[in-house]
CSV table of C-alpha atoms in Angstrom, one decimal:
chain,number,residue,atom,x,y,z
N,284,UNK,CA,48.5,-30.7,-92.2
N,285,UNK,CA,48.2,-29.9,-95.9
N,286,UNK,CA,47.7,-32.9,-98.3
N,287,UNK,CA,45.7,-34.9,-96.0
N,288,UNK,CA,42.4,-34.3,-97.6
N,289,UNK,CA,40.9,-31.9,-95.4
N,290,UNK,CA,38.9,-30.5,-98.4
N,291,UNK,CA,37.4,-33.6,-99.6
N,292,UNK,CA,36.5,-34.9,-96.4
N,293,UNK,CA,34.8,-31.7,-96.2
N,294,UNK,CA,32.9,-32.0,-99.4
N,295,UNK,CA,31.9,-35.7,-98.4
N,296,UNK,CA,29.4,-34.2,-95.9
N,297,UNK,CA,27.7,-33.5,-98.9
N,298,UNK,CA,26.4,-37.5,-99.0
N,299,UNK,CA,25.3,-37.9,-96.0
N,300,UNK,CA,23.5,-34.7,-94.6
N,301,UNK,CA,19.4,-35.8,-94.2
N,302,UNK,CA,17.1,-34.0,-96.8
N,303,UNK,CA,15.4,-30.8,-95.7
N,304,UNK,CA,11.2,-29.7,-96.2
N,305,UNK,CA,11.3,-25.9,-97.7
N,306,UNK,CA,8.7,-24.1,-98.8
N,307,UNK,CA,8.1,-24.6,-102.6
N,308,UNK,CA,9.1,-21.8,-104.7
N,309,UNK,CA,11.0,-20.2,-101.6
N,310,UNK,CA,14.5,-19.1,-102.8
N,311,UNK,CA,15.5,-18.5,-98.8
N,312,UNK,CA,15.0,-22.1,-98.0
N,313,UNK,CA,12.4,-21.0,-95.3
N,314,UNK,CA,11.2,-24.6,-93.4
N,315,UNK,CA,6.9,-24.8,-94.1
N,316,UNK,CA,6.9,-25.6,-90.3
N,317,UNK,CA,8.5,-22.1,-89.2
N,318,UNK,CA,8.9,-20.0,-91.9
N,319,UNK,CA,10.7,-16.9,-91.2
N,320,UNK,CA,8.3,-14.1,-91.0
N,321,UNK,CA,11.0,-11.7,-92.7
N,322,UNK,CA,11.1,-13.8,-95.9
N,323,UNK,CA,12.1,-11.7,-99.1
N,324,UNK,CA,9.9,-14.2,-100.4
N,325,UNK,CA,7.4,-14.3,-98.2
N,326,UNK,CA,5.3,-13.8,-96.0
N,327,UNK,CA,4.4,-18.0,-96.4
N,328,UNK,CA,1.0,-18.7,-95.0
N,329,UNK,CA,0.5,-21.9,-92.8
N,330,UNK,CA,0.2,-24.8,-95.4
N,331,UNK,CA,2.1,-23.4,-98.1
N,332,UNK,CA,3.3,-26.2,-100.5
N,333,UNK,CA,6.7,-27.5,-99.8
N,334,UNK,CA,8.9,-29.9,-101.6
N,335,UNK,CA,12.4,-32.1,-100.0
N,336,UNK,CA,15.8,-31.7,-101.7
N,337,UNK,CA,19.0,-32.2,-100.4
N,338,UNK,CA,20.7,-30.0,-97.7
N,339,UNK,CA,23.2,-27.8,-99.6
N,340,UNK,CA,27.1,-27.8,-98.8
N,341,UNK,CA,28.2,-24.3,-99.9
N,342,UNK,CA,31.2,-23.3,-100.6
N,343,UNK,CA,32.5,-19.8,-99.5
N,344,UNK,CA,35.9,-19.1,-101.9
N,345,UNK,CA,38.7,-16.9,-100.3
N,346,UNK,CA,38.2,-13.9,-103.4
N,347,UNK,CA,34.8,-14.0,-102.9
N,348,UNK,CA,33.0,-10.1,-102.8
N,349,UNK,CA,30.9,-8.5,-100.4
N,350,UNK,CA,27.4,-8.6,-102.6
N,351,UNK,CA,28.6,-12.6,-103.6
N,352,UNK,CA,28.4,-13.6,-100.1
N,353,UNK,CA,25.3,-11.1,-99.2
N,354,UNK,CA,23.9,-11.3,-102.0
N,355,UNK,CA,23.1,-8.4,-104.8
N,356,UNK,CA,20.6,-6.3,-106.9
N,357,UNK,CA,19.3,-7.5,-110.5
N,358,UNK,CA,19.6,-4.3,-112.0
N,359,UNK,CA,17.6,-5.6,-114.8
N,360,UNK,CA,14.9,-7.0,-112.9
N,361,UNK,CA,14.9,-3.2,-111.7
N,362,UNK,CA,14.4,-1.6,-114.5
N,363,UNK,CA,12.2,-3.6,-115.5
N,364,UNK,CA,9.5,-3.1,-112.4
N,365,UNK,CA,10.6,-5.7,-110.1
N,366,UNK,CA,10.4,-4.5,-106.7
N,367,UNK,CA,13.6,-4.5,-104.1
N,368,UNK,CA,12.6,-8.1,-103.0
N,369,UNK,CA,12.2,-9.5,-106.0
N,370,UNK,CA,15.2,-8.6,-107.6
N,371,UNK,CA,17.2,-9.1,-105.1
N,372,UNK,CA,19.7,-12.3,-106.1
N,373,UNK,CA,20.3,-14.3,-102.7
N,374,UNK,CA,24.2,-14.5,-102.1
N,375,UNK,CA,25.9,-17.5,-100.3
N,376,UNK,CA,24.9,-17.0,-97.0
N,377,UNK,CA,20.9,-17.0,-98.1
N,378,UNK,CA,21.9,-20.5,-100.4
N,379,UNK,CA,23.9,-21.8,-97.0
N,380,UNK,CA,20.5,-21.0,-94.7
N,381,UNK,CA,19.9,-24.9,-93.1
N,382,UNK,CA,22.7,-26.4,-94.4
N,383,UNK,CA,26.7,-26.3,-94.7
N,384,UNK,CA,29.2,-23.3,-95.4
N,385,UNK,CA,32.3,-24.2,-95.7
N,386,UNK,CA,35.4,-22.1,-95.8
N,387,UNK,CA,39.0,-23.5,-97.0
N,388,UNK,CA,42.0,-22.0,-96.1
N,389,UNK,CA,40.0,-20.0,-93.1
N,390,UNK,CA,42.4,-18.3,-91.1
N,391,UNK,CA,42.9,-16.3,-95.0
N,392,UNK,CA,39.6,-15.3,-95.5
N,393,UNK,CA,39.6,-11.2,-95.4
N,394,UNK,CA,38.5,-9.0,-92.3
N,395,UNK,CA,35.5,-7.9,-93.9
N,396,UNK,CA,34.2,-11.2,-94.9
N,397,UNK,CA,35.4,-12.6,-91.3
N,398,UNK,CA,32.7,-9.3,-90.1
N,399,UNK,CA,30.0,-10.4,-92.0
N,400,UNK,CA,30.5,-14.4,-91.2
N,401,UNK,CA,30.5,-13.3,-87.6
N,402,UNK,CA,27.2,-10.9,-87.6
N,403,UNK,CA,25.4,-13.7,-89.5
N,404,UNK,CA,26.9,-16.5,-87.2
N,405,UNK,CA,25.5,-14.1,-84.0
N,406,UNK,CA,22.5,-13.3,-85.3
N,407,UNK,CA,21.0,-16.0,-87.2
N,408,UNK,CA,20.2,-13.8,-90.2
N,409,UNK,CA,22.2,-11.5,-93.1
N,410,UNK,CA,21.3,-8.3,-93.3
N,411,UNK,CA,21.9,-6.3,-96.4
N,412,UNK,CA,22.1,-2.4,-96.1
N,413,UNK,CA,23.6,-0.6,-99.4
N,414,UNK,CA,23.0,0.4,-102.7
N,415,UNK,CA,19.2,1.2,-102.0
N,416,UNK,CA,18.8,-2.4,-100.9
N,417,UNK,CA,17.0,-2.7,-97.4
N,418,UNK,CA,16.2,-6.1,-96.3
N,419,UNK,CA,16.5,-9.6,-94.2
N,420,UNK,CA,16.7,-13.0,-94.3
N,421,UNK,CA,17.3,-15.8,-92.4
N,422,UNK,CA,20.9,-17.2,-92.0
N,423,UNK,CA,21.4,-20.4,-90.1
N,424,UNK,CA,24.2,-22.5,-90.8
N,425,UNK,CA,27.0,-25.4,-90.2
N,426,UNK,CA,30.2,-23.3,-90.6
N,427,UNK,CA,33.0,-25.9,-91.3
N,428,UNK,CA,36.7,-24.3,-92.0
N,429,UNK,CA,39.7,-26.0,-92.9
N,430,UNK,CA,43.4,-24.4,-92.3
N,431,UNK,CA,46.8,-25.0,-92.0
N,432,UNK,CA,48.0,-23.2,-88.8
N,433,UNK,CA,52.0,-22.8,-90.4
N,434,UNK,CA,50.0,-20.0,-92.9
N,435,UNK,CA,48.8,-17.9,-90.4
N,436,UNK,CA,46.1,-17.9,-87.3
N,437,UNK,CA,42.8,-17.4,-86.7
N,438,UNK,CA,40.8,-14.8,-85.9
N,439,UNK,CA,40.5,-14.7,-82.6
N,440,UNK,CA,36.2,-13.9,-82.5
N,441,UNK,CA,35.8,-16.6,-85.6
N,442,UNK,CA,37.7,-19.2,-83.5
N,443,UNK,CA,35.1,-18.4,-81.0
N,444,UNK,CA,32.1,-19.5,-83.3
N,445,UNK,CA,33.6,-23.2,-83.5
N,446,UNK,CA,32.8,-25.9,-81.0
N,447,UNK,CA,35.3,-28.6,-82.5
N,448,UNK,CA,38.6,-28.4,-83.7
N,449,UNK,CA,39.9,-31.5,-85.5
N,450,UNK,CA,43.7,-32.0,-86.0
N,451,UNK,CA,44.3,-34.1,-89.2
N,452,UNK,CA,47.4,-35.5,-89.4
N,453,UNK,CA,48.7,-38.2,-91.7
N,454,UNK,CA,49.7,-41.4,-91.1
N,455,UNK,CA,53.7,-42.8,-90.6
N,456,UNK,CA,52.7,-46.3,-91.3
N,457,UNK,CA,53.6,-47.0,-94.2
N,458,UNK,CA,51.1,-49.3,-94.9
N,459,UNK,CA,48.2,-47.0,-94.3
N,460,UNK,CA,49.5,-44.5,-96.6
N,461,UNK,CA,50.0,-47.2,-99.2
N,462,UNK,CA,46.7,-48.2,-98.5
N,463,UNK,CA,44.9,-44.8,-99.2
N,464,UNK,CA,47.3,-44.3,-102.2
N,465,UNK,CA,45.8,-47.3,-103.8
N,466,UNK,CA,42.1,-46.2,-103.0
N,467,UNK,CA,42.7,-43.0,-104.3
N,468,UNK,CA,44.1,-44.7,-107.7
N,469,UNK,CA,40.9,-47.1,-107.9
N,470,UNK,CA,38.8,-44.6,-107.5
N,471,UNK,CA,40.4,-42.3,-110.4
N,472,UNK,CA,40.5,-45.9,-112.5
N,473,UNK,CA,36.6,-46.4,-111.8
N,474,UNK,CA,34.9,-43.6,-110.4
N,475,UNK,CA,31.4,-44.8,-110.2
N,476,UNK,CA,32.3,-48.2,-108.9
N,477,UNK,CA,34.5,-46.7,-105.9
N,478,UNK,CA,31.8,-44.4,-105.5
N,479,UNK,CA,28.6,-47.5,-105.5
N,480,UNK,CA,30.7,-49.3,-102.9
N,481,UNK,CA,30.8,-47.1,-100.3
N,482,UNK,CA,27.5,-45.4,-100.7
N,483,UNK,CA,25.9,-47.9,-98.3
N,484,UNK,CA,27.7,-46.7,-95.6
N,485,UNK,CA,26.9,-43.5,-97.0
N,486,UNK,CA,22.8,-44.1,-96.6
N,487,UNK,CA,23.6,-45.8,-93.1
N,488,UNK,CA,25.5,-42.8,-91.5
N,489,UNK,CA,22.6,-40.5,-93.3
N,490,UNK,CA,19.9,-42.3,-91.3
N,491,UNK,CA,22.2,-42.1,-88.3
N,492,UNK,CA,22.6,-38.1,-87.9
N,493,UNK,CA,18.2,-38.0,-89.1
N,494,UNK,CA,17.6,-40.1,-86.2
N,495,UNK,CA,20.2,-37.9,-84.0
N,496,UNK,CA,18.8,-34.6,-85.1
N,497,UNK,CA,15.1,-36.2,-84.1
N,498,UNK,CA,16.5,-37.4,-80.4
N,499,UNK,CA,18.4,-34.2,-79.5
N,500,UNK,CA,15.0,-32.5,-78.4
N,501,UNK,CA,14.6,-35.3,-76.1
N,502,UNK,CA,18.0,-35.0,-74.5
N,503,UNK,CA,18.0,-33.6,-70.9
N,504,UNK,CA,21.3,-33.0,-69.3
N,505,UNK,CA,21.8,-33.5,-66.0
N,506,UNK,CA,23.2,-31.6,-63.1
N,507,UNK,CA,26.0,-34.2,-63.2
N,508,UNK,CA,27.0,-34.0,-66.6
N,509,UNK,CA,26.5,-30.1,-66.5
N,510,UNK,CA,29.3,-29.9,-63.6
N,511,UNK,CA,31.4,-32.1,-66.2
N,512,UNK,CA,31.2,-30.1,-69.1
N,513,UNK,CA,32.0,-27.2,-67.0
N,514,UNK,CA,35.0,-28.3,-64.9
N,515,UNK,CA,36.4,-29.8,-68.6
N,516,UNK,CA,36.2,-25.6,-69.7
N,517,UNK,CA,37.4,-24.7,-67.0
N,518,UNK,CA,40.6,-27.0,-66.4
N,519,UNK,CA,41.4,-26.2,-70.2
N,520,UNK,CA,41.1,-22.7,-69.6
N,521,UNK,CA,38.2,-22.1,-72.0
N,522,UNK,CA,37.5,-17.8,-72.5
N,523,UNK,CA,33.5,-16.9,-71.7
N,524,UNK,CA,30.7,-18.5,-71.1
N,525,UNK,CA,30.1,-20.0,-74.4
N,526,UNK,CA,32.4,-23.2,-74.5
């Protein structure tokens, strides 16, 4: 539903994703313990430096442009001796690589942006082809969307790239909606306070999702849980293999 904060749910992902390892100097955000062999910036040698910084949450506006989300030439740069790598200026999928992309009003997003989302969401990497431009990076990422389904579907091979679709809906009781009223007023009276009192639950879910993303190696699923997962598709009518 519109107005129930799908956006800045969204944007709270932000406070909790675990930190990253990239290669220092890297512009790709290639990880020093598999570095993509395809680097514009590399190729990065086994014990390159590397430094930690914060995943990134990306934002992928509706009017964005093809060379924006691709990324484009430094003409400049160009002219002034760089080579095709070099110059090149990374575009949002190449900033998204290892973290978050997120799309707002999804289901609006144009056909040709929806073509590239999906060839980098197949592939694992962007490829850029025009302009005298030849090259390829890696592209891995969290695509979150938000939409409200009265303005128009999705895509029918997007929806196919999501494994969870959360309805938000708000509240009837008048009580809750007072209550998030009134924490949304606090919050605009004292930003940094509202924000210090919830950032320990912030740090705890953070350590959470490290320690689940270290454990999901481990994780063997059994022929009985398979045959669950399966019959669930299959009694919900789920297209393909995929689900």
């Amino acid at each position: 539903e519109k107005g129930t904060a799908k956006t800045t749910l969204v944007r709270g992902l932000a406070g909790i994703l675990p930190s990253i390892s990239v290669v220092a100097g890297c512009r790709f955000s290639c990880d020093p313990a598999d570095p993509d062999p395809g680097c514009p910036d590399g190729p990065h040698p086994p014990g390159s430096p590397a430094r930690h910084r914060a995943a990134r949450l990306v934002e992928l506006p509706l009017g964005a442009t093809d060379d924006r989300v691709t990324g484009s030439l430094d003409v400049p740069r160009v002219l002034a001796g760089a080579t095709t790598a070099e110059a090149f200026a990374p575009g949002l999928l190449a900033l998204a690589h290892r973290g978050v992309l997120y799309v707002d009003e999804i289901n609006l997003l144009p056909d040709h942006i929806v073509d590239v989302l999906l060839d980098a969401a197949a592939t694992g990497a962007t490829s850029v082809e025009r302009e005298g431009i030849s090259l390829r990076h890696a592209s891995r990422f969290l695509l979150v969307g938000t939409m409200n389904p009265e303005e128009g579907e999705l895509r029918p091979q997007l929806l196919d790239r999501f494994g969870l679709c959360v309805p938000v809906i708000a509240s009837d009781d008048p009580a809750r909606r007072a209550a998030l009223v009134r924490a949304r007023l606090e919050h605009d009276r004292a930003p940094a306070a509202s924000t210090e009192a919830h950032a320990a639950a912030e740090r705890e879910l953070g350590s959470r999702i490290g320690a689940a993303r270290a454990a999901l190696g481990l994780v063997v699923l059994a022929d009985p849980e398979l045959l669950r997962v399966t019959t669930a598709c299959a009694t919900l009518g789920v297209d393909g293999m995929r689900g």
